[in-house]
mmCIF file of C-alpha atoms in Angstrom:
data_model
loop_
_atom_site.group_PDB
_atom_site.id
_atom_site.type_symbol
_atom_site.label_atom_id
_atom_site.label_comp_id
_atom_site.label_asym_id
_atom_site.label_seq_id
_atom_site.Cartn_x
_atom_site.Cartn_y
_atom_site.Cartn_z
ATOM 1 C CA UNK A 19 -16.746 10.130 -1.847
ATOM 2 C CA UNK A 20 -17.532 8.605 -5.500
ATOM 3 C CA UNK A 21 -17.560 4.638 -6.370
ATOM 4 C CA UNK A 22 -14.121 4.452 -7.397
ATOM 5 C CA UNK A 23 -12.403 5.238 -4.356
ATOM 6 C CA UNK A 24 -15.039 3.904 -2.128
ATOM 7 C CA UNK A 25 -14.524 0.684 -4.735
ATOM 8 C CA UNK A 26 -10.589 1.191 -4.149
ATOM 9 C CA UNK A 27 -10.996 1.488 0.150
ATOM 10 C CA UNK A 28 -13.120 -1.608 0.147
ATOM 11 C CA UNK A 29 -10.157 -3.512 -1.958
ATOM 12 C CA UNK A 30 -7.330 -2.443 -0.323
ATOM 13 C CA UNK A 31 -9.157 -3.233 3.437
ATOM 14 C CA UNK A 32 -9.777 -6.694 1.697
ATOM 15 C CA UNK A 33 -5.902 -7.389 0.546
ATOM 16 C CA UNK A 34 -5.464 -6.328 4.553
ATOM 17 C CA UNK A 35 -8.159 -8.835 5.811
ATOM 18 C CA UNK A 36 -6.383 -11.536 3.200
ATOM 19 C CA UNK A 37 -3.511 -11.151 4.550
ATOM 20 C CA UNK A 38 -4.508 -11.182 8.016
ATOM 21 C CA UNK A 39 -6.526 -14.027 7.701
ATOM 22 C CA UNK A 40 -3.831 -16.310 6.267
ATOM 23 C CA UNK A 41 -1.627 -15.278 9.381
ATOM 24 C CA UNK A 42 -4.180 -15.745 11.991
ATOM 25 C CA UNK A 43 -5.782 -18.370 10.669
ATOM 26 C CA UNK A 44 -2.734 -21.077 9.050
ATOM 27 C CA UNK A 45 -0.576 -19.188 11.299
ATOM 28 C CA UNK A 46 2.114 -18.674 8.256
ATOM 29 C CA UNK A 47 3.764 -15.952 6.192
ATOM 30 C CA UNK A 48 5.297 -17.840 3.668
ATOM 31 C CA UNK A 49 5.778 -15.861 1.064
ATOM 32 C CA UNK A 50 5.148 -12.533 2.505
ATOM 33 C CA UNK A 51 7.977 -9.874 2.691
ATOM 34 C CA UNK A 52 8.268 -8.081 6.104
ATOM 35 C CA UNK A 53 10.056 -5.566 4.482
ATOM 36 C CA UNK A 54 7.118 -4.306 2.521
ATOM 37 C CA UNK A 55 4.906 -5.133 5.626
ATOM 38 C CA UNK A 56 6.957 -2.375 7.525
ATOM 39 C CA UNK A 57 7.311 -0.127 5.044
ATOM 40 C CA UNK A 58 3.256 -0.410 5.021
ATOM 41 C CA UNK A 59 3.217 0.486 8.246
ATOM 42 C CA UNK A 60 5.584 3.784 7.912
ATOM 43 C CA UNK A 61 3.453 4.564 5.330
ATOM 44 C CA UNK A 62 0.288 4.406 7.608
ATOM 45 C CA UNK A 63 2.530 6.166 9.953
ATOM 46 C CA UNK A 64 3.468 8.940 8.498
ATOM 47 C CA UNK A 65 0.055 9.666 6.489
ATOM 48 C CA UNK A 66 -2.019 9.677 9.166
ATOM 49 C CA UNK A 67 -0.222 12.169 11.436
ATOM 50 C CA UNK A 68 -3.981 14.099 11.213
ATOM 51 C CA UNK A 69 -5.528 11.262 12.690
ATOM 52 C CA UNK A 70 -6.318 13.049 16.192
ATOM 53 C CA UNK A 71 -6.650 16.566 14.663
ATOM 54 C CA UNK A 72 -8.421 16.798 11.654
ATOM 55 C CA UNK A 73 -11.552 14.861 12.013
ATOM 56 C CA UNK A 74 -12.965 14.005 8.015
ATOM 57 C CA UNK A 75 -15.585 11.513 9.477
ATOM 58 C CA UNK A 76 -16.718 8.507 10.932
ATOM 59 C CA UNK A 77 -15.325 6.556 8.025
ATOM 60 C CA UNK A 78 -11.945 8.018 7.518
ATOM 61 C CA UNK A 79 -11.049 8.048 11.283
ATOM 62 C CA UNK A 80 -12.171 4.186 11.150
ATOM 63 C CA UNK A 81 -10.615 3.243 8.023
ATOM 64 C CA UNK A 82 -7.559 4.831 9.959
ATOM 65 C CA UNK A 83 -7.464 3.105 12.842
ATOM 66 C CA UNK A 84 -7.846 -0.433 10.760
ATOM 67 C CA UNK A 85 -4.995 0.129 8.437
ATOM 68 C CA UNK A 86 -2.733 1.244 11.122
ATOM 69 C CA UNK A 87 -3.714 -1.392 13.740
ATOM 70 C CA UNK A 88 -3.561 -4.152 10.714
ATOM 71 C CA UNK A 89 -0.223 -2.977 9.596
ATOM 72 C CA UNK A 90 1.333 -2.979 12.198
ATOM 73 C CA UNK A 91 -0.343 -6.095 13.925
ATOM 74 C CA UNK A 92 1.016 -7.965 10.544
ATOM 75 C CA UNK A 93 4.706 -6.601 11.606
ATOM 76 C CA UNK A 94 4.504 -7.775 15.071
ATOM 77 C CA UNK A 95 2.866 -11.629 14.028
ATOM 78 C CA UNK A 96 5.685 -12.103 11.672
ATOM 79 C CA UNK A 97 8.247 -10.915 14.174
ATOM 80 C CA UNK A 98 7.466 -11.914 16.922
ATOM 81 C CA UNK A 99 4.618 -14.770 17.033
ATOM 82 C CA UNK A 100 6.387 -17.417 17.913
ATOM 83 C CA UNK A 101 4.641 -19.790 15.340
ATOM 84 C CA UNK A 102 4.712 -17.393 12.699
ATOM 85 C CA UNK A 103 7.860 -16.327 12.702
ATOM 86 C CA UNK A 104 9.417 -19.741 11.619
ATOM 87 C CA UNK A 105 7.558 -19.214 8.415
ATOM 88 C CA UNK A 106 9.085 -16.421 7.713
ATOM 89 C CA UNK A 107 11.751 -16.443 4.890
ATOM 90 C CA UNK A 108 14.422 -14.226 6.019
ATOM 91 C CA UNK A 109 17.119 -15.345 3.750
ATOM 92 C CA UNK A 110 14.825 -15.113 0.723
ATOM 93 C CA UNK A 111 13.406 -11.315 2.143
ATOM 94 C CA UNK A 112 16.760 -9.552 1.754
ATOM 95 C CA UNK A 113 15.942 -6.224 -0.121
ATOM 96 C CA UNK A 114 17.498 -3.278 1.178
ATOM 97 C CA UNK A 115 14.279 -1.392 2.128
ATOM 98 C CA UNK A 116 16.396 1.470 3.633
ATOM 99 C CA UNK A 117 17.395 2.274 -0.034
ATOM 100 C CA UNK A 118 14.010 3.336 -0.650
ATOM 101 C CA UNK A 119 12.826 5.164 2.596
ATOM 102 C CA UNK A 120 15.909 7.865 2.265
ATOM 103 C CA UNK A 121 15.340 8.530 -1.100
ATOM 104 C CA UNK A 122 11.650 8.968 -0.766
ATOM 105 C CA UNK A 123 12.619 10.790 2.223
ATOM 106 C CA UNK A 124 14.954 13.411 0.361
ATOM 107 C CA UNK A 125 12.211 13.159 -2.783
ATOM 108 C CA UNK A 126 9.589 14.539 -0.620
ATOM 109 C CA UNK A 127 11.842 17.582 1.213
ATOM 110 C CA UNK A 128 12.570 18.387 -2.457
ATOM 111 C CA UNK A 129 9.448 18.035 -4.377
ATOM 112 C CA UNK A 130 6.215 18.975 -1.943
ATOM 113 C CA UNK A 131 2.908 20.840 -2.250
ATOM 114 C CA UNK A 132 4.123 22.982 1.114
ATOM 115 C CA UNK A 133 7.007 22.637 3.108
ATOM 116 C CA UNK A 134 5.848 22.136 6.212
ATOM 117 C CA UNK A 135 6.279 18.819 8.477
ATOM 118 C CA UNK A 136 2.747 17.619 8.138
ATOM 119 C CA UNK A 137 3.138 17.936 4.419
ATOM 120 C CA UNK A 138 6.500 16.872 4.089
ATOM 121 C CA UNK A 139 5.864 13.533 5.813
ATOM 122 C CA UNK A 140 2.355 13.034 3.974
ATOM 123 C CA UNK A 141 4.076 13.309 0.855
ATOM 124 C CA UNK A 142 6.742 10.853 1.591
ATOM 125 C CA UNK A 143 4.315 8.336 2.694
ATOM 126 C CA UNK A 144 3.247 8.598 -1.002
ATOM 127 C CA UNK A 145 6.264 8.101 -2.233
ATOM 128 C CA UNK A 146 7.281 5.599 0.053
ATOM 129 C CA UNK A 147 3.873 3.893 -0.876
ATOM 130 C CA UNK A 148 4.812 3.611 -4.528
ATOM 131 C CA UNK A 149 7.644 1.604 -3.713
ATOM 132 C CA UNK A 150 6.183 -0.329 -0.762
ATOM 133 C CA UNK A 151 5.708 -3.303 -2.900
ATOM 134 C CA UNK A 152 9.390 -4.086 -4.171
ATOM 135 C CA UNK A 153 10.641 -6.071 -1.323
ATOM 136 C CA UNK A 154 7.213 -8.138 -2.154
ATOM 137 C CA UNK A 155 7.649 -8.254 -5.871
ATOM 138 C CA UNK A 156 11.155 -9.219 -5.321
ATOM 139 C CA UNK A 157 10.395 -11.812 -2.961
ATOM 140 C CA UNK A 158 7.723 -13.340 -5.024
ATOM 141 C CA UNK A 159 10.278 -14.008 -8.233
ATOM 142 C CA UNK A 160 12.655 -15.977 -5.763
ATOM 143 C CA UNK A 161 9.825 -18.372 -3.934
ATOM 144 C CA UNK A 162 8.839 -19.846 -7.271
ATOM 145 C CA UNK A 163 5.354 -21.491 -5.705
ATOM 146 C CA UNK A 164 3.082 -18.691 -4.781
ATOM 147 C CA UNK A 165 -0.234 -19.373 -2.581
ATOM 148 C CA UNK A 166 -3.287 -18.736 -3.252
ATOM 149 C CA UNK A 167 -4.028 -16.066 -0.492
ATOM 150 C CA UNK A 168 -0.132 -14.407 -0.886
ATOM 151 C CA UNK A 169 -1.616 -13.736 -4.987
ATOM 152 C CA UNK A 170 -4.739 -12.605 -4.019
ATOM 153 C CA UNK A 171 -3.153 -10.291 -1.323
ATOM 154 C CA UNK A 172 -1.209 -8.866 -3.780
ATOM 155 C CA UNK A 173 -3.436 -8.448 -6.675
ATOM 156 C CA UNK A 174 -5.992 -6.540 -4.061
ATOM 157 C CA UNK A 175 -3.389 -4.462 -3.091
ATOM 158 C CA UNK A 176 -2.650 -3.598 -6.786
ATOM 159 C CA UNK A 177 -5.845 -3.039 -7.724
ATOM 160 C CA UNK A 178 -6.780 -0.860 -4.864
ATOM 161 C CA UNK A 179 -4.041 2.059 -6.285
ATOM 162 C CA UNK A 180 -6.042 1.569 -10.174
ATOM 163 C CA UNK A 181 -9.341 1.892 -8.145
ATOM 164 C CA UNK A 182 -7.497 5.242 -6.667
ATOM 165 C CA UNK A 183 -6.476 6.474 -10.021
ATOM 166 C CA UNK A 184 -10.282 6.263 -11.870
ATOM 167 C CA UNK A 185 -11.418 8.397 -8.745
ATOM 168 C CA UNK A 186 -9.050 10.784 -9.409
ATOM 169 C CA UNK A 187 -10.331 11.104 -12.565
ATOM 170 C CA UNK A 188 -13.282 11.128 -11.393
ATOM 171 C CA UNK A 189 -12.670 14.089 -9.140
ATOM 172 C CA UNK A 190 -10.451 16.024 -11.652
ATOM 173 C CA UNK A 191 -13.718 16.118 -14.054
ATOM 174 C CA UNK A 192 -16.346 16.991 -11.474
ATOM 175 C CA UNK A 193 -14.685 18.978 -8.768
ATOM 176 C CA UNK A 194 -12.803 22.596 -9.464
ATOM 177 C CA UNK A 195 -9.287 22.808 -8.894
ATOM 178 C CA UNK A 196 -8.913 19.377 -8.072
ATOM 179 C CA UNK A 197 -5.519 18.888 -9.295
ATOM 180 C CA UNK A 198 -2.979 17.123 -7.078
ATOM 181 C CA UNK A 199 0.346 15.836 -9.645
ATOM 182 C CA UNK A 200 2.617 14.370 -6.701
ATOM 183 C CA UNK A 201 -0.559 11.665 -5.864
ATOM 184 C CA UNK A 202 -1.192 11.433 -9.203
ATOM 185 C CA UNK A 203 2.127 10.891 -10.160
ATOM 186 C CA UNK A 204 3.075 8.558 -7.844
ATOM 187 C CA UNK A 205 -0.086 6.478 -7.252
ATOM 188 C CA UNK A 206 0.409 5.886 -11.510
ATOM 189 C CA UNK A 207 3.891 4.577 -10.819
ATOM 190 C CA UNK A 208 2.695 2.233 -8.101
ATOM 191 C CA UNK A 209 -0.278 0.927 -10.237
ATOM 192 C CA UNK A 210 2.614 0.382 -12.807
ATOM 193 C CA UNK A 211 5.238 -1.285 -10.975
ATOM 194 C CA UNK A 212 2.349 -4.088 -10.131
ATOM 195 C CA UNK A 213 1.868 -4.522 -14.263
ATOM 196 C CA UNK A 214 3.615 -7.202 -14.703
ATOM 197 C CA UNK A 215 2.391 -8.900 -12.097
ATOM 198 C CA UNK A 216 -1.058 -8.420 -13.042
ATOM 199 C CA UNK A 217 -0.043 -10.069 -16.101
ATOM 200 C CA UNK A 218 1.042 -13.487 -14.775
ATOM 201 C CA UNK A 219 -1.997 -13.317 -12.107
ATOM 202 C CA UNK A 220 -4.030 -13.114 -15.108
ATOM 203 C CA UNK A 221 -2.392 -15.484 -16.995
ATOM 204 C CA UNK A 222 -2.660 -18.027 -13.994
ATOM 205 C CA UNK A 223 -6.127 -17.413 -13.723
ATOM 206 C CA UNK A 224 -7.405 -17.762 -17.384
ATOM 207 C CA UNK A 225 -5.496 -20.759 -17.692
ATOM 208 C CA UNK A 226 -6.372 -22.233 -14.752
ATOM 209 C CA UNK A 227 -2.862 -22.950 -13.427
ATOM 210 C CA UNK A 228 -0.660 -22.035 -10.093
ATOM 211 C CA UNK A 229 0.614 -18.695 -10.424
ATOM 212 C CA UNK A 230 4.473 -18.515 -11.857
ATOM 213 C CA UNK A 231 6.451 -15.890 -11.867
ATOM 214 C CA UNK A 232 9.276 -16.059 -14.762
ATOM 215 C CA UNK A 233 13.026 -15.801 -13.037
ATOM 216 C CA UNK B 20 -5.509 32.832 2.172
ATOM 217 C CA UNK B 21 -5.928 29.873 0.555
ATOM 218 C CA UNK B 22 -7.870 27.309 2.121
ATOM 219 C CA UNK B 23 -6.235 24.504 4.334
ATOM 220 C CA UNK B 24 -6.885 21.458 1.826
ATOM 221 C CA UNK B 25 -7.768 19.017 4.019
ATOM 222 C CA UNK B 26 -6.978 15.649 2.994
ATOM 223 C CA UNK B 27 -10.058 13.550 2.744
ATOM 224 C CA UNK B 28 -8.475 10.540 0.968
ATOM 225 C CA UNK B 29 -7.162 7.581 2.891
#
């Protein structure tokens, strides 16, 4: 374990408590896509198929359980709470997440470090990570006034994948053999696909004003 | 053989 990714866990469990907290709390999801919320939770899903058999430690097998429970508690609130769910802007939250998970799906039978199941579906919830975000991102140009807590739940959840990518560094310089392209690879695209966004957030921020994406 | 590289990373 090294700063950066310890740095990058602690971010992305905060974007998770964010988000959370604006559901439980002002009971609303205004502004967040339950598209990328479930594809969230396949990712959890399908990465941590070694949560009952390959014990790491204390900390992974915790930091398991939270994202999954998280993930998919943020699913169920925004489908089926009955408050919650009349904040939720279906008409507005219409990407076609299926056109990602097949791809990533075929992408990861295709290009894998083994081809076995475990690794197969590991390396699709990479994949399927990188992309997560879209329906979000998508979502985000179309509800012109974003909130406070939906930016900062996004920007966390950026900013936990560039954490990732400085402890991969990290690793690549101080550990042998450390090489891994596919996480690399894709965890870079990810990081990227939030750039513009970081742009506006930052933009908002230095000028002190509400957080507008351009059409 | 090689071995089983456990993945430690969340």
């Amino acid at each position: 374990m090294n700063i950066f990714r310890f740095a990058g866990d602690m971010t992305h469990l905060a974007s998770v408590l964010v988000l959370l907290l604006k559901i439980h709390t002002i009971k609303s999801c205004a502004g967040i896509s339950l598209k990328t919320q479930e594809l969230y939770a396949l990712v959890f899903a399908t990465r941590y198929l070694d949560l009952f058999t390959d014990y790491i430690s204390l900390y992974n097998t915790l930091m398991k359980l939270i994202f999954l429970g998280s993930s998919f508690s943020i699913v169920w609130y925004i489908r089926y709470h009955k408050i919650v769910r009349r904040s939720y802007d279906k008409d507005q939250d219409t990407f076609r997440h299926y056109f990602l998970v097949l791809p990533c799906l075929l992408l990861a039978l295709l290009i894998n470090e083994k081809f076995t199941f475990r690794e197969v579906m590991w390396t699709f919830s990479l994949y399927l990570e990188a992309v997560a975000i879209l329906p979000q991102l998508v979502l985000l140009q179309r509800t012109r006034n974003i909130d406070n807590l939906t930016g900062q739940y996004v920007f966390l959840l950026g900013a936990y994948r560039a954490l990732y990518i400085l402890n991969w560094i990290y690793r690549y310089f101080t550990e042998p053999h450390y090489v891994h392209w596919i996480t690399w690879i894709s965890g870079l695209v990810q990081t990227l696909l939030y750039a513009d966004f970081f742009y506006y957030y930052f933009q908002s921020w230095k000028n002190n004003v509400k957080l507008e994406l351009p059409a | 053989s090689e071995e089983e590289d456990v993945k430690d990373e969340l």
